[in-house]
Structures are given as C-alpha cells and as structure tokens.
mmCIF file with all atom_site columns, C-alpha atoms in Angstrom:
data_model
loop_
_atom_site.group_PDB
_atom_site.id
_atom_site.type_symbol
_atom_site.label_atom_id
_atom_site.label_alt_id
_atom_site.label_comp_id
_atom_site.label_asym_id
_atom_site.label_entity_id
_atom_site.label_seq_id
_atom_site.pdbx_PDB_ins_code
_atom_site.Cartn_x
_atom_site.Cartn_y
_atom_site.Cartn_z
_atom_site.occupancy
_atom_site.B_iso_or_equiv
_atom_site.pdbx_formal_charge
_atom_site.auth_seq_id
_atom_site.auth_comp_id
_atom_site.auth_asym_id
_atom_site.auth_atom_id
_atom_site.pdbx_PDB_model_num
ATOM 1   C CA . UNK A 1 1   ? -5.961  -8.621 -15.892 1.00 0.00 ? 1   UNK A CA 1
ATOM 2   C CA . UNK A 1 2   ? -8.468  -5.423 -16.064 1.00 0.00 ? 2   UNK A CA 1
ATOM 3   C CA . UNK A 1 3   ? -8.237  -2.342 -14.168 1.00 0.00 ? 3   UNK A CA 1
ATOM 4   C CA . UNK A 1 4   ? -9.493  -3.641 -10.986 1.00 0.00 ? 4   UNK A CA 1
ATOM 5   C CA . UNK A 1 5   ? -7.386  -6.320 -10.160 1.00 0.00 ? 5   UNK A CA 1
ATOM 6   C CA . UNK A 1 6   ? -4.562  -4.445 -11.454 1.00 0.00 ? 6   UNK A CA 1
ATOM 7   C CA . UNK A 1 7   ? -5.538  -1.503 -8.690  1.00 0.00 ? 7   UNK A CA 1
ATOM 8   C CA . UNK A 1 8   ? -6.061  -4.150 -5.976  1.00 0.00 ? 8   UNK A CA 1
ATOM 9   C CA . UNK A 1 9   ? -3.003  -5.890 -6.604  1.00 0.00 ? 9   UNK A CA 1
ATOM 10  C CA . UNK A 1 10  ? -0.895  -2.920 -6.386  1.00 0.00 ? 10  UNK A CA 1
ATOM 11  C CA . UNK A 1 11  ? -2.328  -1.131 -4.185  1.00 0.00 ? 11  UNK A CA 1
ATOM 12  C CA . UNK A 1 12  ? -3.581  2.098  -6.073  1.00 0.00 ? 12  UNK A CA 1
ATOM 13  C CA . UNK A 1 13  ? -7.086  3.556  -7.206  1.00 0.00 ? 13  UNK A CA 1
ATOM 14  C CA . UNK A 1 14  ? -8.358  2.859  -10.490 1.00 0.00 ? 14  UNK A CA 1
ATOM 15  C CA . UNK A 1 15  ? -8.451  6.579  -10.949 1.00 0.00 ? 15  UNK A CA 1
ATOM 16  C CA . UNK A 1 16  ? -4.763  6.815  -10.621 1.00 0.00 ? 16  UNK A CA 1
ATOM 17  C CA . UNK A 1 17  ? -3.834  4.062  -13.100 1.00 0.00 ? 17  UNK A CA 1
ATOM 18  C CA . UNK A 1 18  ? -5.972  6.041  -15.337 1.00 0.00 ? 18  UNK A CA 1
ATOM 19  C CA . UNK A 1 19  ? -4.062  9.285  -15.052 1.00 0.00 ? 19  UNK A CA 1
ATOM 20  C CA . UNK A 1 20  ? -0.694  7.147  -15.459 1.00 0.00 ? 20  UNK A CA 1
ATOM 21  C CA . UNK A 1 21  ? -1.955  6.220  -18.618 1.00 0.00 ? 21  UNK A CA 1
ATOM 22  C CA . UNK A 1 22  ? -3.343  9.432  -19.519 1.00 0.00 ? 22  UNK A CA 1
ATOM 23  C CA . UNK A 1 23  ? 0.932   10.740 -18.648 1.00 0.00 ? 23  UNK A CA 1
ATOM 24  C CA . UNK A 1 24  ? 1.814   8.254  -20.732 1.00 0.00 ? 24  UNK A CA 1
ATOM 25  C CA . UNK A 1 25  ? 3.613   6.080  -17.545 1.00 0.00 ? 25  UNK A CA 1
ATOM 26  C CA . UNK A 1 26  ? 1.276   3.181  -18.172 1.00 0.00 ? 26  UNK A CA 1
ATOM 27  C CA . UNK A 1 27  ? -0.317  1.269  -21.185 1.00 0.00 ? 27  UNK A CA 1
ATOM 28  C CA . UNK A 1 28  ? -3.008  -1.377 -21.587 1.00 0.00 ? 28  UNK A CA 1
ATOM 29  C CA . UNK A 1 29  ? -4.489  -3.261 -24.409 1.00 0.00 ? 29  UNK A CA 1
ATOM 30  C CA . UNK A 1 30  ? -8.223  -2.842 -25.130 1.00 0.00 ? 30  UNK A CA 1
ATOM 31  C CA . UNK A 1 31  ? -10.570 -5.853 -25.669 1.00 0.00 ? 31  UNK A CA 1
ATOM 32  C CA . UNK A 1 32  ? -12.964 -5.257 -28.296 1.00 0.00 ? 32  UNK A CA 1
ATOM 33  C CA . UNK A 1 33  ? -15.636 -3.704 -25.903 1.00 0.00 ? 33  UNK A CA 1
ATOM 34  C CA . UNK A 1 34  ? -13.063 -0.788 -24.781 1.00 0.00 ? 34  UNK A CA 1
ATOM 35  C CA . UNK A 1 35  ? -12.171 -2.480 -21.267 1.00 0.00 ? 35  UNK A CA 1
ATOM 36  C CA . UNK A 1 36  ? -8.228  -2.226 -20.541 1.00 0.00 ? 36  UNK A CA 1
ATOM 37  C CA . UNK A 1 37  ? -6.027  -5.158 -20.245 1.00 0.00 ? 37  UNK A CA 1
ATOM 38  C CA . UNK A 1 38  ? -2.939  -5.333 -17.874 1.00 0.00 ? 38  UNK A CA 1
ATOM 39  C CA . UNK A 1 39  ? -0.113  -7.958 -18.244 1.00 0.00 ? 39  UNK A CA 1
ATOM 40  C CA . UNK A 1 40  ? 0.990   -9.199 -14.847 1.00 0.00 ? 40  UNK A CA 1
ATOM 41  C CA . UNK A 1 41  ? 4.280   -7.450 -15.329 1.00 0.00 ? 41  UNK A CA 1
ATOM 42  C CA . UNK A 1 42  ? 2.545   -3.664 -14.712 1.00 0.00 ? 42  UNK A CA 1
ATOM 43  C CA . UNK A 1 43  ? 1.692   -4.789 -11.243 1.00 0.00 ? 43  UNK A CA 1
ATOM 44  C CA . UNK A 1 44  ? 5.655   -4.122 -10.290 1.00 0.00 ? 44  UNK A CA 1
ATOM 45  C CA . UNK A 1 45  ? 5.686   -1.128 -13.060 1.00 0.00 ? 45  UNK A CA 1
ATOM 46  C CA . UNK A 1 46  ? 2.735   0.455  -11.145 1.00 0.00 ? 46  UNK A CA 1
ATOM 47  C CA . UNK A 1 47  ? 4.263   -0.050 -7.890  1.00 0.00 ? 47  UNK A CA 1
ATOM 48  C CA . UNK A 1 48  ? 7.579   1.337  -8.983  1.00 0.00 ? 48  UNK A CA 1
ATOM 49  C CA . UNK A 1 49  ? 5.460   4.548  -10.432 1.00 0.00 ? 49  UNK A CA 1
ATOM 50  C CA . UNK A 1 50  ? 4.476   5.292  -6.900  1.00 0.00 ? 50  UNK A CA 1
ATOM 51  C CA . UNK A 1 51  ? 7.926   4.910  -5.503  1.00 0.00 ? 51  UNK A CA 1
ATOM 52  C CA . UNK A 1 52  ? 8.883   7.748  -7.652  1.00 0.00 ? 52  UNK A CA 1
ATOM 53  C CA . UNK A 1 53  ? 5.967   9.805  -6.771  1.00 0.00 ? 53  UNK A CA 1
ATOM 54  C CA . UNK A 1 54  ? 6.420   9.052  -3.127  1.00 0.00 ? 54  UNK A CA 1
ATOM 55  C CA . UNK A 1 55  ? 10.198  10.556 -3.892  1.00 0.00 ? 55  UNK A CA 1
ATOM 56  C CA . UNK A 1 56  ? 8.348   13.548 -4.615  1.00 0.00 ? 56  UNK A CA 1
ATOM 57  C CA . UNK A 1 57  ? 8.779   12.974 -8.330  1.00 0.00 ? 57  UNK A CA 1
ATOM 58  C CA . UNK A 1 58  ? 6.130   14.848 -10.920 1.00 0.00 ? 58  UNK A CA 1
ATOM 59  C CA . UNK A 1 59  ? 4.533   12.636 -13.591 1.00 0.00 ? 59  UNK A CA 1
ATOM 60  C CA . UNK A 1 60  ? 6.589   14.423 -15.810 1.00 0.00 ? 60  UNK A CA 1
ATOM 61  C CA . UNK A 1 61  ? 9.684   13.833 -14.098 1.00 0.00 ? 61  UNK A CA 1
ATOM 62  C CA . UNK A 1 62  ? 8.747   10.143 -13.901 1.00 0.00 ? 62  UNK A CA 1
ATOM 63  C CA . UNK A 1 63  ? 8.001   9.662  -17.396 1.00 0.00 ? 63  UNK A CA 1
ATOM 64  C CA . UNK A 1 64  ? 11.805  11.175 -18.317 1.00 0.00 ? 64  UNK A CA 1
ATOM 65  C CA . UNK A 1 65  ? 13.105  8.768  -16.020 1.00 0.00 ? 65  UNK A CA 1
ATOM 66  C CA . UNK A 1 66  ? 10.978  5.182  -17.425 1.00 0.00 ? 66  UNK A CA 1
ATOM 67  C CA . UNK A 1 67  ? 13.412  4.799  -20.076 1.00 0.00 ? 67  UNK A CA 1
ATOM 68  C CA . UNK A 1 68  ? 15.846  3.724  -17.947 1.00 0.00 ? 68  UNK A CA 1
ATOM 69  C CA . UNK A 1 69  ? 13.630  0.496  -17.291 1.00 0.00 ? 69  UNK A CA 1
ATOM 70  C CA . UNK A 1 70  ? 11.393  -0.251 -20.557 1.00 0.00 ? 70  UNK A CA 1
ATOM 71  C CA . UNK A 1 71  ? 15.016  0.347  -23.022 1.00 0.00 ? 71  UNK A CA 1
ATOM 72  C CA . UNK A 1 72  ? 18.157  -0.555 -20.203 1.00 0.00 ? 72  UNK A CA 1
ATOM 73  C CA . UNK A 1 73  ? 21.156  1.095  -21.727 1.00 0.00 ? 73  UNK A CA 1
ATOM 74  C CA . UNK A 1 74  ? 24.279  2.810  -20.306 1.00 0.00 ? 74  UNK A CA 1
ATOM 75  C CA . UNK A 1 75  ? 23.007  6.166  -21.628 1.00 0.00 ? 75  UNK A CA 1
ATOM 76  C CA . UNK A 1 76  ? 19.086  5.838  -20.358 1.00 0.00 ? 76  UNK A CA 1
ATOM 77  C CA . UNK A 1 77  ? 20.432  4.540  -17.284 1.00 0.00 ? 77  UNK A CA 1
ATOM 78  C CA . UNK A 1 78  ? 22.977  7.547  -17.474 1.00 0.00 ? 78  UNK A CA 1
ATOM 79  C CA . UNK A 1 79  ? 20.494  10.033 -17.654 1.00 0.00 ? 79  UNK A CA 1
ATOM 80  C CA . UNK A 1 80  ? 17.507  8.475  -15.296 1.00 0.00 ? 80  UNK A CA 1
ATOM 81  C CA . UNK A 1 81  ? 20.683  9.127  -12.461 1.00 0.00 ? 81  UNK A CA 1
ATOM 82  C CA . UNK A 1 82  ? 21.306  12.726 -13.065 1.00 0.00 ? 82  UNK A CA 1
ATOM 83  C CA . UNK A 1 83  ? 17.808  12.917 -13.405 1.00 0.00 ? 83  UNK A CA 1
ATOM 84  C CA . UNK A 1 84  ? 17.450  11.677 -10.125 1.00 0.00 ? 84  UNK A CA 1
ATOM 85  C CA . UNK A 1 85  ? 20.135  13.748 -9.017  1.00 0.00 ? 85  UNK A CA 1
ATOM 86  C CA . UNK A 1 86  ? 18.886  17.266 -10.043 1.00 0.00 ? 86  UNK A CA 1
ATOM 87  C CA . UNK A 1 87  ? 15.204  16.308 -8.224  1.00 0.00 ? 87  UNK A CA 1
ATOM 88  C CA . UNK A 1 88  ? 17.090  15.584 -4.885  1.00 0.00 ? 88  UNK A CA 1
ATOM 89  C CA . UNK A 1 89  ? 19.309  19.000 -5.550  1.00 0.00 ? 89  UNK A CA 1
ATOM 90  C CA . UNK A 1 90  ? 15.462  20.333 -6.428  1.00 0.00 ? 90  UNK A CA 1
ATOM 91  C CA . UNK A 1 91  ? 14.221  18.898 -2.834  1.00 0.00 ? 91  UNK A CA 1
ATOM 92  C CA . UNK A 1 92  ? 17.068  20.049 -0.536  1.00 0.00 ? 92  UNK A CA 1
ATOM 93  C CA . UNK A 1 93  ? 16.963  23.831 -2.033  1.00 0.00 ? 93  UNK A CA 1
ATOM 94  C CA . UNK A 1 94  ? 12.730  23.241 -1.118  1.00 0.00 ? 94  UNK A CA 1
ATOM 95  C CA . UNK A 1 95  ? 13.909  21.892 2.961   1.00 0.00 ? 95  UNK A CA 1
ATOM 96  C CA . UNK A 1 96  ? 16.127  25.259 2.922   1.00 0.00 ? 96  UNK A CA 1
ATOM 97  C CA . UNK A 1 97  ? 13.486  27.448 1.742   1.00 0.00 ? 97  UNK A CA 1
ATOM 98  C CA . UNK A 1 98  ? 11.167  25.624 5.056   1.00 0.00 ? 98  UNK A CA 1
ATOM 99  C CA . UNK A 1 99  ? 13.608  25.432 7.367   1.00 0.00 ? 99  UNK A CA 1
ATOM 100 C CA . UNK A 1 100 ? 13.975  29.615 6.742   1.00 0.00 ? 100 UNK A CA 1
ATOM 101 C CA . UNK A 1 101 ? 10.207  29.745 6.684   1.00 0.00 ? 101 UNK A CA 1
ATOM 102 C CA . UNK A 1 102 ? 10.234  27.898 9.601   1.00 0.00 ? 102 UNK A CA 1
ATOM 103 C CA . UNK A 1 103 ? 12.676  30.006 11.511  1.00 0.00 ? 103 UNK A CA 1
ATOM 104 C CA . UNK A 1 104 ? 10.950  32.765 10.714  1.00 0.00 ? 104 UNK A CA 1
ATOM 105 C CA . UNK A 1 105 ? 7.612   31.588 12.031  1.00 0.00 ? 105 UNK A CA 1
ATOM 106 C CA . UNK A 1 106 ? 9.430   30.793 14.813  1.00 0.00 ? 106 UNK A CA 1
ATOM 107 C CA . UNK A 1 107 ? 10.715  34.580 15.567  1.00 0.00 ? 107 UNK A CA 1
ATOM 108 C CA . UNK A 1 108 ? 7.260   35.643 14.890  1.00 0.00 ? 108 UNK A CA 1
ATOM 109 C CA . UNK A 1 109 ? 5.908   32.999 17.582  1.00 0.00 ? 109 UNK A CA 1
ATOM 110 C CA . UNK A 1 110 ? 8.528   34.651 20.129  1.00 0.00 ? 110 UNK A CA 1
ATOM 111 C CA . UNK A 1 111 ? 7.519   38.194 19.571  1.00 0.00 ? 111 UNK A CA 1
ATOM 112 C CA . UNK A 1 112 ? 4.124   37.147 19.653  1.00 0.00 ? 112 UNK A CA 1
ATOM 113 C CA . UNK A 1 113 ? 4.944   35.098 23.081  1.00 0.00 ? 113 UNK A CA 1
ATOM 114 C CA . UNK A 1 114 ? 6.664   38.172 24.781  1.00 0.00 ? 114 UNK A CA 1
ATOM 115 C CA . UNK A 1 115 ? 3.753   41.191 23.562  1.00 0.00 ? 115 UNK A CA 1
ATOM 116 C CA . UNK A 1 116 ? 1.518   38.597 25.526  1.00 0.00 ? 116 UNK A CA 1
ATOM 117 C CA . UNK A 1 117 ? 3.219   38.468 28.367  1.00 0.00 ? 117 UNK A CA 1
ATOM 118 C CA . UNK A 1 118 ? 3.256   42.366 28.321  1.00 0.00 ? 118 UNK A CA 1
ATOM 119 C CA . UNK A 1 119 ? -0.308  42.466 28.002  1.00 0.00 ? 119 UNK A CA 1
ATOM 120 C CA . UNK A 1 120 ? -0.951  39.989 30.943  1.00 0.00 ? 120 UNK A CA 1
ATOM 121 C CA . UNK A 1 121 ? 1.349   41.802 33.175  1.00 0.00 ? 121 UNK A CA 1
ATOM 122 C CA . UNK A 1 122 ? -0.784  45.110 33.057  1.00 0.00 ? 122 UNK A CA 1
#
C-alpha cells in the first residue's frame, strides 16, 4: 500500500509516517519512481508506534524498545521492560515536579486572593 492508505488506515498524517521513517521506527520499499510501499503488517506497527508515543515515549526511546517486536527474544524482551520501567520512573519524578509546581501556584493564588481582599476593603 503507499503512504496514503497506510496514514488513513492507521489513523496518522503522512507527515508523521515520514518522520518514523526518518527515526528509523518505520521502513518502506520504493517502486522505481521513488513512491514508498507499505506491507499490510505496518498498519498494526504504526499503530503500536503511537501507543508508545501516547505513553509519553520519545522516538528515541521507542526505537530502543522495537526490538522487542521485529527480533522476540528473552533478552530484547528483557530489556524493552526495564526500558519501559525507567520511562514510567522518568514520568512519576515529572507528576512530582507538577504537583510541587502546582502547590506552589497554588500558595501564590492565596496570597494573591487575600492582598485583594485588602485592597477592596479600603
């Protein structure tokens, strides 16, 4: 299938199956006038590329963790999980870091709350 179908079918831009081939997360074959080729099989590979980024995965990220589903072993599968595993340690230290940022907007809010009521009680 070409590029088209391939985004309509799963769902994504044309532009962003070209930047997962550009990371290296996606390949095609090229007919002899330079148009890319897509087996039917990259319609689920594409999909599962955008659960990772919707995970909050990098393309970088993704492309250490692909192994684990073009070569299934013990050890790629091995290391796609505690690559998983240090991205969801990554993403909980990041909802600390808001939750503080957020609890300190909210302090600033209250201060900001109570000088207003001074100045409307003048």
């Amino acid at each position: 299938m070409r590029i088209g179908e391939l985004a309509s079918q799963a769902g994504v831009s044309v532009r962003s199956l070209r930047y997962y081939e550009e990371q290296g997360l996606l390949t095609s074959t090229r007919s002899p006038s330079g148009q890319r080729h897509y087996t039917d099989d990259e319609v689920e590979r594409v999909r599962f590329i955008q659960r990772l980024y919707t995970a909050g995965l990098s393309s970088r990220t993704i492309a250490e963790v692909l192994p684990c589903v073009d070569s299934p072993s013990e050890q790629n599968s091995d290391e796609a999980f505690e690559r998983l595993i240090q991205e969801r340690d990554r993403i909980s230290r990041h909802i600390e870091e808001l939750l503080q940022a957020r609890d300190a907007l909210d302090g600033l809010i209250d201060a900001n709350r109570a000088h207003r009521a001074q100045l409307t009680a003048r």
